[in-house]
PDB file of C-alpha atoms in Angstrom:
ATOM      1  CA  MET A   1      22.891  16.870  27.302  1.00 71.00           C
ATOM      2  CA  ASP A   2      23.151  18.252  23.538  1.00 75.00           C
ATOM      3  CA  PRO A   3      20.182  17.995  21.254  1.00 89.00           C
ATOM      4  CA  LYS A   4      20.864  15.871  18.200  1.00 93.00           C
ATOM      5  CA  PRO A   5      21.941  17.861  15.068  1.00 96.00           C
ATOM      6  CA  TRP A   6      19.435  18.951  12.418  1.00 96.00           C
ATOM      7  CA  ARG A   7      20.990  17.057   9.745  1.00 97.00           C
ATOM      8  CA  GLU A   8      21.097  13.802  11.786  1.00 97.00           C
ATOM      9  CA  ARG A   9      17.456  14.476  13.013  1.00 97.00           C
ATOM     10  CA  ILE A  10      16.520  14.670   9.627  1.00 97.00           C
ATOM     11  CA  ARG A  11      18.366  11.548   8.633  1.00 98.00           C
ATOM     12  CA  ASP A  12      16.482   9.795  11.431  1.00 97.00           C
ATOM     13  CA  GLU A  13      12.911  11.082  10.082  1.00 98.00           C
ATOM     14  CA  ASP A  14      13.753   9.871   6.792  1.00 98.00           C
ATOM     15  CA  GLU A  15      14.874   6.587   7.817  1.00 98.00           C
ATOM     16  CA  LEU A  16      11.049   6.481   9.565  1.00 98.00           C
ATOM     17  CA  LEU A  17       9.444   7.480   6.774  1.00 98.00           C
ATOM     18  CA  GLU A  18      11.139   4.811   4.908  1.00 98.00           C
ATOM     19  CA  GLN A  19      10.075   1.983   7.618  1.00 98.00           C
ATOM     20  CA  LEU A  20       6.209   3.732   7.433  1.00 98.00           C
ATOM     21  CA  ASN A  21       6.336   3.670   4.156  1.00 98.00           C
ATOM     22  CA  GLN A  22       6.945   0.136   3.477  1.00 98.00           C
ATOM     23  CA  LEU A  23       4.442  -0.944   6.410  1.00 98.00           C
ATOM     24  CA  ALA A  24       1.732   0.913   4.248  1.00 98.00           C
ATOM     25  CA  SER A  25       2.722  -0.534   1.305  1.00 98.00           C
ATOM     26  CA  ASP A  26       2.624  -4.432   2.596  1.00 98.00           C
ATOM     27  CA  SER A  27      -0.857  -3.492   4.628  1.00 98.00           C
ATOM     28  CA  ALA A  28      -2.120  -2.563   1.610  1.00 98.00           C
ATOM     29  CA  ASP A  29      -0.845  -5.974  -0.320  1.00 98.00           C
ATOM     30  CA  ARG A  30      -2.620  -7.779   2.331  1.00 98.00           C
ATOM     31  CA  ARG A  31      -6.131  -5.857   2.107  1.00 98.00           C
ATOM     32  CA  ALA A  32      -5.632  -6.249  -2.021  1.00 98.00           C
ATOM     33  CA  GLU A  33      -5.147  -9.698  -1.150  1.00 98.00           C
ATOM     34  CA  ALA A  34      -7.995 -10.420   1.012  1.00 98.00           C
ATOM     35  CA  LEU A  35     -10.005  -8.047  -1.591  1.00 98.00           C
ATOM     36  CA  LEU A  36      -9.249 -10.664  -4.296  1.00 98.00           C
ATOM     37  CA  GLU A  37     -10.326 -13.418  -1.680  1.00 98.00           C
ATOM     38  CA  GLY A  38     -13.481 -11.450  -1.232  1.00 98.00           C
ATOM     39  CA  VAL A  39     -14.417 -11.477  -4.941  1.00 98.00           C
ATOM     40  CA  GLY A  40     -14.140 -15.170  -4.831  1.00 98.00           C
ATOM     41  CA  ASP A  41     -16.319 -15.734  -1.929  1.00 98.00           C
ATOM     42  CA  LEU A  42     -18.753 -13.267  -3.129  1.00 98.00           C
ATOM     43  CA  GLY A  43     -18.798 -14.054  -6.390  1.00 98.00           C
ATOM     44  CA  ASN A  44     -17.522  -9.980  -7.977  1.00 98.00           C
ATOM     45  CA  ILE A  45     -15.740  -6.811  -6.508  1.00 98.00           C
ATOM     46  CA  ALA A  46     -19.204  -5.328  -6.286  1.00 98.00           C
ATOM     47  CA  ASN A  47     -21.078  -7.516  -4.093  1.00 98.00           C
ATOM     48  CA  VAL A  48     -17.842  -7.170  -2.152  1.00 98.00           C
ATOM     49  CA  ALA A  49     -17.783  -3.479  -1.741  1.00 98.00           C
ATOM     50  CA  ARG A  50     -21.415  -3.643  -0.520  1.00 98.00           C
ATOM     51  CA  ASP A  51     -20.364  -5.898   2.067  1.00 98.00           C
ATOM     52  CA  LEU A  52     -17.589  -4.142   3.458  1.00 98.00           C
ATOM     53  CA  GLY A  53     -20.131  -0.632   2.959  1.00 98.00           C
ATOM     54  CA  VAL A  54     -17.577   1.173   0.490  1.00 98.00           C
ATOM     55  CA  SER A  55     -17.770   2.088  -3.493  1.00 98.00           C
ATOM     56  CA  TRP A  56     -16.658  -0.612  -5.452  1.00 97.00           C
ATOM     57  CA  THR A  57     -14.238   1.851  -7.426  1.00 98.00           C
ATOM     58  CA  ALA A  58     -12.501   1.480  -4.313  1.00 98.00           C
ATOM     59  CA  VAL A  59     -12.309  -1.638  -4.099  1.00 98.00           C
ATOM     60  CA  ASP A  60     -11.549  -2.240  -7.966  1.00 98.00           C
ATOM     61  CA  LYS A  61      -8.387   0.516  -7.663  1.00 98.00           C
ATOM     62  CA  ALA A  62      -6.999  -1.035  -4.538  1.00 98.00           C
ATOM     63  CA  ILE A  63      -7.283  -4.463  -6.626  1.00 98.00           C
ATOM     64  CA  LYS A  64      -5.641  -3.527 -10.172  1.00 98.00           C
ATOM     65  CA  LYS A  65      -3.354  -1.508  -8.375  1.00 97.00           C
ATOM     66  CA  TYR A  66      -1.940  -4.527  -6.208  1.00 98.00           C
ATOM     67  CA  GLN A  67      -2.074  -6.476  -9.778  1.00 97.00           C
ATOM     68  CA  ARG A  68       0.452  -3.636 -11.558  1.00 97.00           C
ATOM     69  CA  LYS A  69       2.545  -4.271  -8.732  1.00 95.00           C
ATOM     70  CA  LYS A  70       2.595  -7.950  -8.628  1.00 94.00           C
ATOM     71  CA  SER A  71       2.759  -7.785 -12.751  1.00 94.00           C
ATOM     72  CA  ALA A  72       5.643  -5.196 -12.209  1.00 92.00           C
ATOM     73  CA  ASP A  73       7.432  -7.053  -9.625  1.00 86.00           C
ATOM     74  CA  THR A  74       7.637 -10.319 -11.618  1.00 84.00           C
ATOM     75  CA  GLY A  75       8.586  -8.467 -15.033  1.00 80.00           C
ATOM     76  CA  GLY A  76       5.475  -8.530 -16.837  1.00 67.00           C
ATOM     77  CA  THR A  77       4.318  -5.853 -18.618  1.00 60.00           C
ATOM     78  CA  THR A  78       0.804  -3.780 -18.252  1.00 52.00           C
ATOM     79  CA  THR A  79      -1.628  -1.942 -20.838  1.00 54.00           C
ATOM     80  CA  GLU A  80      -1.139   1.279 -19.453  1.00 50.00           C
TER      81      GLU A  80
END
């Protein structure tokens, strides 16, 4: 059996990378939604970060990135 030509292998890998990027993006969205739920439950970002054992900036950045993305998706404007 002949191996796939290199161009076909590149196309296959590009398709796989696109799928993986979409999966990662979807996962980040679900994580940010869960973080927002945690903020609602615990009161603020710092409490969520403490509960998870991560920095508050990591939680804050994840939430802000998600909110910017959702704002852009709905045609809203950002201040950045």
